[in-house]
């Protein structure tokens, strides 16, 4: 009874985070065109790569099984761009000033964007897997491997969303925020997402093999289709943890600096 009568600061903060996250999710649902594009674009890319380019690409295995993990992470990168735009929009259209006038935890403003991005991108991931299954994708993973693959994907989405939130804080407007995320959209293309790195020129192969997205893709691909993982899982988790920490710290510092003016 005492806890109910006198809620703790932690419970107040949890309530604030839930409320602002709910606001961001409702805002997402009120933009059906953007939501539809976020769900349809990965599917269109999957169809394009499998049916247009797949016949000409030799990966040593069925191309559909090879490309699905890459499409999943590419869709997460597209979703992250929306996170940066949403953060920049809140910062420049007055909603943050309204939040500052309310007794809510300031951390909820940024955390809510990251959580909403996680929900949106996981929904996109489910759509990609369903369409891939209809196209003939047949992973041989058991339950534990599916859970592990989902966890790696969620870590990647969390990391890229945190970095996008920081980029959104840096941007001067919505258009600039979208431009800042170009590198995040570019990385999956120069990785093992669509072709094996050994087929690339030597100078590009080194980058493709050692950039952050490749170990995530190799881990998800290995868990779902039984290819070798090696040390990819450890490297992938390390990259995701580092980018999440950097993104959240940078976004929080920039938020405090901007709202202190």
mmCIF file of C-alpha atoms in Angstrom, residues 2-137:
data_model
loop_
_atom_site.group_PDB
_atom_site.id
_atom_site.type_symbol
_atom_site.label_atom_id
_atom_site.label_comp_id
_atom_site.label_asym_id
_atom_site.label_seq_id
_atom_site.Cartn_x
_atom_site.Cartn_y
_atom_site.Cartn_z
ATOM 1 C CA UNK A 2 2.853 2.373 0.778
ATOM 2 C CA UNK A 3 4.373 1.801 -2.650
ATOM 3 C CA UNK A 4 1.054 2.487 -4.327
ATOM 4 C CA UNK A 5 0.471 5.628 -2.305
ATOM 5 C CA UNK A 6 4.013 6.943 -2.831
ATOM 6 C CA UNK A 7 5.374 5.823 -6.215
ATOM 7 C CA UNK A 8 9.164 5.747 -6.378
ATOM 8 C CA UNK A 9 11.172 7.890 -8.832
ATOM 9 C CA UNK A 10 11.967 4.732 -10.775
ATOM 10 C CA UNK A 11 8.275 4.004 -11.266
ATOM 11 C CA UNK A 12 7.643 7.594 -12.325
ATOM 12 C CA UNK A 13 10.469 7.311 -14.874
ATOM 13 C CA UNK A 14 9.129 3.996 -16.189
ATOM 14 C CA UNK A 15 5.691 5.554 -16.581
ATOM 15 C CA UNK A 16 7.160 8.521 -18.465
ATOM 16 C CA UNK A 17 9.165 6.294 -20.794
ATOM 17 C CA UNK A 18 6.102 4.162 -21.531
ATOM 18 C CA UNK A 19 3.941 7.223 -22.205
ATOM 19 C CA UNK A 20 6.391 8.878 -24.606
ATOM 20 C CA UNK A 21 7.101 5.569 -26.358
ATOM 21 C CA UNK A 22 3.356 5.099 -26.827
ATOM 22 C CA UNK A 23 3.175 8.585 -28.316
ATOM 23 C CA UNK A 24 5.914 7.750 -30.835
ATOM 24 C CA UNK A 25 4.263 4.473 -31.806
ATOM 25 C CA UNK A 26 0.914 6.202 -32.330
ATOM 26 C CA UNK A 27 2.647 8.870 -34.356
ATOM 27 C CA UNK A 28 4.125 6.136 -36.533
ATOM 28 C CA UNK A 29 0.700 4.579 -37.101
ATOM 29 C CA UNK A 30 -0.707 7.972 -38.087
ATOM 30 C CA UNK A 31 1.748 8.096 -41.002
ATOM 31 C CA UNK A 32 0.562 5.052 -42.965
ATOM 32 C CA UNK A 33 2.468 6.071 -46.109
ATOM 33 C CA UNK A 34 5.805 6.086 -44.273
ATOM 34 C CA UNK A 35 4.892 2.884 -42.416
ATOM 35 C CA UNK A 36 3.879 1.142 -45.633
ATOM 36 C CA UNK A 37 7.078 2.222 -47.364
ATOM 37 C CA UNK A 38 9.158 1.013 -44.430
ATOM 38 C CA UNK A 39 7.538 -2.411 -44.701
ATOM 39 C CA UNK A 40 7.331 -2.612 -48.498
ATOM 40 C CA UNK A 41 10.838 -1.427 -49.386
ATOM 41 C CA UNK A 42 12.685 -4.413 -47.851
ATOM 42 C CA UNK A 43 10.294 -6.776 -49.638
ATOM 43 C CA UNK A 44 10.870 -5.031 -52.963
ATOM 44 C CA UNK A 45 14.633 -5.231 -52.441
ATOM 45 C CA UNK A 46 14.364 -8.925 -51.590
ATOM 46 C CA UNK A 47 12.403 -9.608 -54.784
ATOM 47 C CA UNK A 48 14.807 -7.468 -56.826
ATOM 48 C CA UNK A 49 17.981 -9.160 -55.622
ATOM 49 C CA UNK A 50 16.613 -12.712 -55.765
ATOM 50 C CA UNK A 51 14.804 -12.610 -59.104
ATOM 51 C CA UNK A 52 16.833 -9.994 -61.002
ATOM 52 C CA UNK A 53 20.401 -10.386 -59.718
ATOM 53 C CA UNK A 54 20.302 -13.764 -57.985
ATOM 54 C CA UNK A 55 20.754 -15.846 -61.111
ATOM 55 C CA UNK A 56 24.004 -14.090 -61.957
ATOM 56 C CA UNK A 57 25.563 -14.230 -58.481
ATOM 57 C CA UNK A 58 27.421 -17.320 -57.323
ATOM 58 C CA UNK A 59 27.534 -17.626 -53.528
ATOM 59 C CA UNK A 60 28.093 -21.375 -53.355
ATOM 60 C CA UNK A 61 24.598 -21.856 -51.939
ATOM 61 C CA UNK A 62 20.984 -20.976 -52.720
ATOM 62 C CA UNK A 63 20.972 -17.203 -53.198
ATOM 63 C CA UNK A 64 17.686 -16.683 -51.354
ATOM 64 C CA UNK A 65 19.126 -18.294 -48.219
ATOM 65 C CA UNK A 66 22.265 -16.199 -48.630
ATOM 66 C CA UNK A 67 20.606 -12.812 -49.115
ATOM 67 C CA UNK A 68 17.781 -12.828 -46.550
ATOM 68 C CA UNK A 69 19.987 -11.845 -43.537
ATOM 69 C CA UNK A 70 21.421 -8.962 -45.542
ATOM 70 C CA UNK A 71 17.959 -7.694 -46.509
ATOM 71 C CA UNK A 72 16.893 -7.852 -42.859
ATOM 72 C CA UNK A 73 19.791 -5.645 -41.761
ATOM 73 C CA UNK A 74 19.351 -3.325 -44.728
ATOM 74 C CA UNK A 75 15.723 -2.772 -43.717
ATOM 75 C CA UNK A 76 16.932 -1.938 -40.206
ATOM 76 C CA UNK A 77 19.240 0.683 -41.687
ATOM 77 C CA UNK A 78 16.353 2.255 -43.583
ATOM 78 C CA UNK A 79 14.308 2.245 -40.378
ATOM 79 C CA UNK A 80 17.131 3.979 -38.545
ATOM 80 C CA UNK A 81 16.949 6.863 -41.001
ATOM 81 C CA UNK A 82 13.369 7.434 -39.851
ATOM 82 C CA UNK A 83 14.602 7.587 -36.253
ATOM 83 C CA UNK A 84 17.012 10.395 -37.068
ATOM 84 C CA UNK A 85 14.281 12.323 -38.881
ATOM 85 C CA UNK A 86 11.820 11.836 -35.998
ATOM 86 C CA UNK A 87 14.349 13.097 -33.432
ATOM 87 C CA UNK A 88 15.221 16.126 -35.559
ATOM 88 C CA UNK A 89 11.532 16.855 -36.050
ATOM 89 C CA UNK A 90 10.864 16.826 -32.311
ATOM 90 C CA UNK A 91 13.813 19.110 -31.668
ATOM 91 C CA UNK A 92 12.857 21.705 -34.252
ATOM 92 C CA UNK A 93 9.045 21.727 -34.122
ATOM 93 C CA UNK A 94 8.491 22.612 -30.495
ATOM 94 C CA UNK A 95 7.465 19.284 -28.985
ATOM 95 C CA UNK A 96 10.595 19.114 -26.807
ATOM 96 C CA UNK A 97 9.782 22.553 -25.380
ATOM 97 C CA UNK A 98 6.374 21.210 -24.420
ATOM 98 C CA UNK A 99 7.980 18.170 -22.787
ATOM 99 C CA UNK A 100 10.313 20.437 -20.821
ATOM 100 C CA UNK A 101 7.313 22.229 -19.358
ATOM 101 C CA UNK A 102 5.944 18.916 -18.093
ATOM 102 C CA UNK A 103 7.149 16.884 -15.085
ATOM 103 C CA UNK A 104 8.562 13.980 -17.093
ATOM 104 C CA UNK A 105 11.971 12.309 -17.193
ATOM 105 C CA UNK A 106 14.070 13.975 -19.888
ATOM 106 C CA UNK A 107 15.686 10.660 -20.772
ATOM 107 C CA UNK A 108 12.273 9.439 -21.944
ATOM 108 C CA UNK A 109 12.393 11.701 -24.995
ATOM 109 C CA UNK A 110 15.359 9.918 -26.582
ATOM 110 C CA UNK A 111 14.738 6.459 -25.162
ATOM 111 C CA UNK A 112 11.229 6.455 -26.597
ATOM 112 C CA UNK A 113 12.556 7.058 -30.111
ATOM 113 C CA UNK A 114 15.013 4.170 -29.796
ATOM 114 C CA UNK A 115 12.355 1.789 -28.444
ATOM 115 C CA UNK A 116 9.863 2.801 -31.148
ATOM 116 C CA UNK A 117 12.553 2.179 -33.767
ATOM 117 C CA UNK A 118 13.193 -1.264 -32.289
ATOM 118 C CA UNK A 119 9.486 -2.151 -32.507
ATOM 119 C CA UNK A 120 9.176 -0.803 -36.065
ATOM 120 C CA UNK A 121 12.253 -2.623 -37.326
ATOM 121 C CA UNK A 122 11.339 -5.923 -35.694
ATOM 122 C CA UNK A 123 7.951 -5.683 -37.418
ATOM 123 C CA UNK A 124 9.738 -5.095 -40.722
ATOM 124 C CA UNK A 125 11.957 -8.099 -39.994
ATOM 125 C CA UNK A 126 8.928 -10.335 -39.503
ATOM 126 C CA UNK A 127 7.486 -9.171 -42.842
ATOM 127 C CA UNK A 128 10.764 -9.944 -44.624
ATOM 128 C CA UNK A 129 10.928 -13.437 -43.143
ATOM 129 C CA UNK A 130 7.292 -14.168 -44.058
ATOM 130 C CA UNK A 131 7.763 -13.049 -47.664
ATOM 131 C CA UNK A 132 11.064 -14.929 -47.880
ATOM 132 C CA UNK A 133 9.317 -18.082 -46.662
ATOM 133 C CA UNK A 134 6.692 -17.664 -49.391
ATOM 134 C CA UNK A 135 9.540 -17.347 -51.906
ATOM 135 C CA UNK A 136 11.131 -20.586 -50.689
ATOM 136 C CA UNK A 137 13.392 -19.569 -47.814
#
